[in-house]
Backbone as a chain_set.jsonl record, in Angstrom:
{"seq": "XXXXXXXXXXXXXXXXXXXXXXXXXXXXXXXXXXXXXXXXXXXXXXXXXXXXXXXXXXXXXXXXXXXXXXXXXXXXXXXXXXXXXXXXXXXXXXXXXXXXXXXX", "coords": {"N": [[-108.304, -21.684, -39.499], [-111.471, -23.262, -38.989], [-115.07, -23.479, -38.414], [-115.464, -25.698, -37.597], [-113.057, -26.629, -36.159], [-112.867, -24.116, -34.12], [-115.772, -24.688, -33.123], [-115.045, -27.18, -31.441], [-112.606, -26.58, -29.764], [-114.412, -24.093, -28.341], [-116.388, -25.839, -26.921], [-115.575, -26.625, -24.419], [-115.728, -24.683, -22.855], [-118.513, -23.958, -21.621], [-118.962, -26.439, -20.653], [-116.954, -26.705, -18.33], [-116.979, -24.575, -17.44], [-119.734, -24.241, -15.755], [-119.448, -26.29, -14.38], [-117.564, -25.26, -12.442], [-118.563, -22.62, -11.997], [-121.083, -23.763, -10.192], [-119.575, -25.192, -8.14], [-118.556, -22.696, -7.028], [-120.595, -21.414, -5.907], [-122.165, -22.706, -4.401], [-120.093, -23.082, -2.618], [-120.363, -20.427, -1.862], [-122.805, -20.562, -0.888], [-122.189, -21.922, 1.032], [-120.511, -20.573, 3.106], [-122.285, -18.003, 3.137], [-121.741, -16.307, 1.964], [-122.422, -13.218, 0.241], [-121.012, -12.16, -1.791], [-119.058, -14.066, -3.079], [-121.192, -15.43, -3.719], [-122.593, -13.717, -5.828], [-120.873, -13.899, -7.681], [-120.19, -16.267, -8.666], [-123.115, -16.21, -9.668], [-122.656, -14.536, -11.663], [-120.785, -15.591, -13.369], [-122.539, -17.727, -14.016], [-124.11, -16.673, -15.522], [-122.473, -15.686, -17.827], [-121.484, -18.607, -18.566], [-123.805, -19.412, -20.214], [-123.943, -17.129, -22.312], [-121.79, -17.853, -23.379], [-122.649, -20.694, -23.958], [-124.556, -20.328, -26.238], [-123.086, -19.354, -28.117], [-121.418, -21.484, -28.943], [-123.546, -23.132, -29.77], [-123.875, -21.911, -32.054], [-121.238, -22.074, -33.478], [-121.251, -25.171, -33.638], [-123.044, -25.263, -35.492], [-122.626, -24.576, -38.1], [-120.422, -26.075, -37.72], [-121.443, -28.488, -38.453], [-122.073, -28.87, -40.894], [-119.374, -28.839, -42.186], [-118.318, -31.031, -41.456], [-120.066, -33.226, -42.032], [-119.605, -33.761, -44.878], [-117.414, -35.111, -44.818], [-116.185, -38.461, -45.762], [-117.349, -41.51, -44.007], [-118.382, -40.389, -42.15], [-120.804, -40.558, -40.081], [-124.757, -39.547, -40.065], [-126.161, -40.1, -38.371], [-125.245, -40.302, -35.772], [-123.832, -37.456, -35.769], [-126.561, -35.906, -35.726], [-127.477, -37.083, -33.427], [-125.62, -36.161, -31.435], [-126.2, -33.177, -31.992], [-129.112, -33.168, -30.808], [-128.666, -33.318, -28.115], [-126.65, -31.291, -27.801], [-128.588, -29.161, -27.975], [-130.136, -29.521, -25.885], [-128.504, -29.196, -23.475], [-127.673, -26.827, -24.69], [-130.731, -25.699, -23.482], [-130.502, -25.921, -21.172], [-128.338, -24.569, -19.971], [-129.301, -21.901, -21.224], [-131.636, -21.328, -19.215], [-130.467, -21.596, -17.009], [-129.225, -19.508, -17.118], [-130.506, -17.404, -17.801], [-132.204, -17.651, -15.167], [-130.165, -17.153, -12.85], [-129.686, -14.506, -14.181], [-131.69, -13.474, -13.58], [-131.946, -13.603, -10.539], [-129.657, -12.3, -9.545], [-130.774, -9.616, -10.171], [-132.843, -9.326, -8.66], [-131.418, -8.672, -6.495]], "CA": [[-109.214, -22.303, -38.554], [-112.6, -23.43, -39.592], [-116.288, -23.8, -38.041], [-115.244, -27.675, -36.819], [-112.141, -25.937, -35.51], [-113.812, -23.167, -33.165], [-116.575, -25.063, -32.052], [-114.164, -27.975, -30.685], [-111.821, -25.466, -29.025], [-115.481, -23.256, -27.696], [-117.637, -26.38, -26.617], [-115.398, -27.012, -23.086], [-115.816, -23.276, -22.036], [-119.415, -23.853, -20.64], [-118.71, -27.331, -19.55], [-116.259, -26.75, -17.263], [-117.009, -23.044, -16.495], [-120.759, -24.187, -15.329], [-119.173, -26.998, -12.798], [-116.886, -24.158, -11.696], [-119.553, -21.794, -10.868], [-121.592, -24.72, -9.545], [-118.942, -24.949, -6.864], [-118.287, -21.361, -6.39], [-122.01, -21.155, -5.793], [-121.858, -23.918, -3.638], [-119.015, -22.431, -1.247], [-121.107, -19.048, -1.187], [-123.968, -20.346, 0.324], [-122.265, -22.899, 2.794], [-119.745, -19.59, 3.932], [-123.125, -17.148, 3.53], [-121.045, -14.786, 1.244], [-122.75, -12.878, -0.625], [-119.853, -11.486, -2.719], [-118.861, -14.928, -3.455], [-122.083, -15.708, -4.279], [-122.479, -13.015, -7.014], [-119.561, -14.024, -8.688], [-120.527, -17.496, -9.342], [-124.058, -16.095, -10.882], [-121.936, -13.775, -13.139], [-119.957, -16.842, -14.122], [-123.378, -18.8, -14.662], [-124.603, -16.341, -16.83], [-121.065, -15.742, -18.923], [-121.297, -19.465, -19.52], [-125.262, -19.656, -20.804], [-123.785, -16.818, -23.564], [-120.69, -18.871, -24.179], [-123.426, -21.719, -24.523], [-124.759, -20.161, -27.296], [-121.362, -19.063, -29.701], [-120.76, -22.931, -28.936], [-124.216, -23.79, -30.788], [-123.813, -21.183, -33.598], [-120.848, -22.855, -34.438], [-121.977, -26.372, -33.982], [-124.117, -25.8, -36.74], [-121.14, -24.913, -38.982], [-119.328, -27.38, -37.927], [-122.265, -29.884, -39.101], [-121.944, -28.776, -42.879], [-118.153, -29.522, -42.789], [-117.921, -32.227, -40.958], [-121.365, -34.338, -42.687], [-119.351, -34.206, -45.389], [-116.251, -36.384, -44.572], [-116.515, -39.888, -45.334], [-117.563, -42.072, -42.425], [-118.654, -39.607, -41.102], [-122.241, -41.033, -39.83], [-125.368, -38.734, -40.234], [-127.262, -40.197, -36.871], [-123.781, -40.126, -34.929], [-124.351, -36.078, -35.822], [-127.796, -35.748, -34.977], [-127.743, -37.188, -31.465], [-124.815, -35.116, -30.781], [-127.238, -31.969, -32.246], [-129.953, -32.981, -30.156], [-127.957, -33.566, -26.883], [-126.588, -29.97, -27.61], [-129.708, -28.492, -28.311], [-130.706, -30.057, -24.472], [-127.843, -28.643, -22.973], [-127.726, -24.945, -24.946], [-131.662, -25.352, -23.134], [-130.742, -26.029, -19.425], [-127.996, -23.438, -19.522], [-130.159, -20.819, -21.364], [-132.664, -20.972, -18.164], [-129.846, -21.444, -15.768], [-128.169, -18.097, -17.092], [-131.683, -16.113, -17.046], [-132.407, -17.532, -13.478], [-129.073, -16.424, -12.481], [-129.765, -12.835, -14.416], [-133.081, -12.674, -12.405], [-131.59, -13.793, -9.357], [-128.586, -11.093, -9.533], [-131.338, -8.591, -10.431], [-133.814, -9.314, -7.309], [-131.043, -7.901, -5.123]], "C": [[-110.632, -22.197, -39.13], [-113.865, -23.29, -38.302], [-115.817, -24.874, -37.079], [-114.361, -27.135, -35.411], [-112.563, -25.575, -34.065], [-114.595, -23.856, -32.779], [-115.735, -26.293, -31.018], [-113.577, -27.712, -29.65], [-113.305, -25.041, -28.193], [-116.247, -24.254, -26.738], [-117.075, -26.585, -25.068], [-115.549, -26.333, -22.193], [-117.15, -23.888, -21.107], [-119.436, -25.186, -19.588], [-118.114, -27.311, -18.694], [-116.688, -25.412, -16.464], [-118.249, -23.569, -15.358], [-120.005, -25.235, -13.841], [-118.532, -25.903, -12.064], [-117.557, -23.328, -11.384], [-120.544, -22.411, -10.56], [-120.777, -24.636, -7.821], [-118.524, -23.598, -6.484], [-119.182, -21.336, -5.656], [-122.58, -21.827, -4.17], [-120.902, -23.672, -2.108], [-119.637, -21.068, -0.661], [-122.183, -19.462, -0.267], [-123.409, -21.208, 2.026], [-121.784, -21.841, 3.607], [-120.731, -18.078, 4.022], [-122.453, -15.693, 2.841], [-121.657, -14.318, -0.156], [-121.842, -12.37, -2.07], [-119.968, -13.056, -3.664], [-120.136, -15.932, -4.706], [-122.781, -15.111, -6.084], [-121.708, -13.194, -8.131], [-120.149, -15.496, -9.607], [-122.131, -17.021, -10.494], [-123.998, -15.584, -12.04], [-121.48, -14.991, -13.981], [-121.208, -17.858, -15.036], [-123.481, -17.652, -16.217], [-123.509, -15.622, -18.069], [-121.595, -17.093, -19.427], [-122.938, -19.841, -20.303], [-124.932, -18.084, -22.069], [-122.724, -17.56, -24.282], [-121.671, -20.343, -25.0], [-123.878, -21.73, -26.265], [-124.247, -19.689, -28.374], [-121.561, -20.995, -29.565], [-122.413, -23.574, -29.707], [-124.205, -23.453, -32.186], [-122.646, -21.74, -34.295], [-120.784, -24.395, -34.411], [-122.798, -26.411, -35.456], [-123.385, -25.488, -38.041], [-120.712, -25.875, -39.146], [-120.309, -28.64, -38.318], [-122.018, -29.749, -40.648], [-120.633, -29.037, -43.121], [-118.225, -30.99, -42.604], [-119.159, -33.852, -41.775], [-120.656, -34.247, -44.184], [-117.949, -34.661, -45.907], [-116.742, -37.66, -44.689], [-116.466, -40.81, -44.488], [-117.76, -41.69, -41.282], [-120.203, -39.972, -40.733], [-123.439, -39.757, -39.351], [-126.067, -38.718, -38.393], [-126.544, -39.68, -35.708], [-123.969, -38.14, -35.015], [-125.631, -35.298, -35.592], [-128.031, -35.896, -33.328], [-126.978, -35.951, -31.152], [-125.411, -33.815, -30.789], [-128.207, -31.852, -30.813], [-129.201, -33.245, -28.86], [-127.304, -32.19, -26.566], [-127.467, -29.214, -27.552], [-130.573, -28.298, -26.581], [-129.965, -28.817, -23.437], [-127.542, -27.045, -22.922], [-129.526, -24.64, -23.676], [-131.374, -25.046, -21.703], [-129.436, -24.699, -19.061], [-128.015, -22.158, -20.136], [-130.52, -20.651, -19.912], [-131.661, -21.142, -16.894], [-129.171, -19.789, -15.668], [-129.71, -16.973, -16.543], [-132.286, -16.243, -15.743], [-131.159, -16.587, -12.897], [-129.141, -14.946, -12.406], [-131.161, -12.45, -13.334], [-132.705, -12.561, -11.023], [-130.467, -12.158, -8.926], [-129.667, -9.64, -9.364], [-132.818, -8.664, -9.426], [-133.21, -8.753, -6.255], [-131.023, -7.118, -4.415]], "O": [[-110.98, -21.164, -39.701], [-113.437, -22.965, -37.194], [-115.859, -24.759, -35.854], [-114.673, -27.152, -34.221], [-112.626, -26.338, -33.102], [-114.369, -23.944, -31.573], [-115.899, -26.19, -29.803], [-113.783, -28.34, -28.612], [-113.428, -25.763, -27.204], [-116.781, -23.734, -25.758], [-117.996, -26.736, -24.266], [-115.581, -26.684, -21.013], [-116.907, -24.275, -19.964], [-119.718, -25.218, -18.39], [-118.604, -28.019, -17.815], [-116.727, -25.241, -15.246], [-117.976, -23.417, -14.168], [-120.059, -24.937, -12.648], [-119.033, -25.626, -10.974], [-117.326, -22.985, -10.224], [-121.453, -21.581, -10.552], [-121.222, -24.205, -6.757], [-118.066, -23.534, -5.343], [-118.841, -21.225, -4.479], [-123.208, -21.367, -3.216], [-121.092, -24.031, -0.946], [-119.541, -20.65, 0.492], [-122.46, -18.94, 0.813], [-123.77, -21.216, 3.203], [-122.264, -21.776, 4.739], [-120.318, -17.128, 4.688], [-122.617, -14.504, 3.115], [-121.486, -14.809, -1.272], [-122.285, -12.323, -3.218], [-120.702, -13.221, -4.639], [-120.067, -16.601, -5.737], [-123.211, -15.744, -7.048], [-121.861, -12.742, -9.266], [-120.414, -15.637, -10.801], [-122.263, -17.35, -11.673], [-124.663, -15.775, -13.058], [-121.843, -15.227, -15.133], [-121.078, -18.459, -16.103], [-123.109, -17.782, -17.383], [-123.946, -15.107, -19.099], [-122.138, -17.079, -20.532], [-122.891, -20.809, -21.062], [-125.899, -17.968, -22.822], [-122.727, -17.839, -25.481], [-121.498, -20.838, -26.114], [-123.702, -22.566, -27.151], [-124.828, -19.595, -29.455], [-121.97, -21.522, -30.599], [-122.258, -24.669, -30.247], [-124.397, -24.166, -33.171], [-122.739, -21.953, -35.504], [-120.143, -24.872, -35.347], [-123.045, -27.344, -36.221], [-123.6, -26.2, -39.021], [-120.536, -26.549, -40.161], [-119.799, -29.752, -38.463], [-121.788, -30.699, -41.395], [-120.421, -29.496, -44.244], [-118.192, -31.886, -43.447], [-118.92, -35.053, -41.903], [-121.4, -34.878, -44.935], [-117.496, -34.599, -47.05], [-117.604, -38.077, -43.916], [-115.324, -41.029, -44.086], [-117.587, -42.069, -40.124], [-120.906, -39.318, -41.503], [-123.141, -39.04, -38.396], [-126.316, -37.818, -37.592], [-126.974, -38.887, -34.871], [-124.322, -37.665, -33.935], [-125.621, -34.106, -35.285], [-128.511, -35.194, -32.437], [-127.481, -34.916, -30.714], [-125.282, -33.159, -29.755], [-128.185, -30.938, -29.988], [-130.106, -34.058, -28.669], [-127.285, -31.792, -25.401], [-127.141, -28.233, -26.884], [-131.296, -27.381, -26.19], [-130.522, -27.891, -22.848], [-127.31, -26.278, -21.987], [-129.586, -23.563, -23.082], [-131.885, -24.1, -21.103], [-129.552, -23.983, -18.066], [-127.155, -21.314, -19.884], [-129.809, -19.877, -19.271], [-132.09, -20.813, -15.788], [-128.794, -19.126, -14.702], [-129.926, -16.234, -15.582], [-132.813, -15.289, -15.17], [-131.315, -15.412, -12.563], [-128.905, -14.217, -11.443], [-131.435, -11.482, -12.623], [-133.048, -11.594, -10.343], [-130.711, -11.25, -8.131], [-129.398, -8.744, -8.564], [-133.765, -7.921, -9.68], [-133.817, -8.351, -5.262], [-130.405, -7.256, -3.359]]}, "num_chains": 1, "name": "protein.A"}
């Protein structure tokens, strides 16, 4: 298993985890449970470190993969910068989360 590999497999963890503690989050406040509530901010901030294994090997997987033929350089850039967006919004969603957890 390579770089390309691992990040492929790694990159669905935060996408799906973050909708999933979106709606956890979501059920805590409509049912006022704090428990419930805690859980989902743990979950945020699990997936804002998963975020960032899933850029470290993104950037692996750019040095294999840029050099396959037809493999298009720009087609790898957007995708960079579109991760780069995303590692940003659930960085600051995980350290709200950690602040939030840690105001209690």
């Amino acid at each position: 298993m390579n770089a390309a590999h691992l990040h492929l497999i790694l990159n669905h963890i935060p996408i799906i985890g973050s909708f999933i503690a979106f709606f956890i989050l979501l059920y805590g406040v409509f049912k006022k449970n704090e428990e419930v509530k805690k859980v989902a901010l743990v979950l945020i901030i699990i997936m804002g470190v998963a975020s960032f294994f899933v850029s470290k090997t993104g950037h692996k997987a750019e040095h294999l993969v840029e050099k396959i033929p037809g493999v298009s350089e720009s087609s790898i850039e957007e995708h960079e910068e579109f991760g780069e967006k995303a590692l940003i919004a659930s960085e600051i969603s995980a350290a709200l989360a950690l602040l939030t957890l840690l105001a209690r």
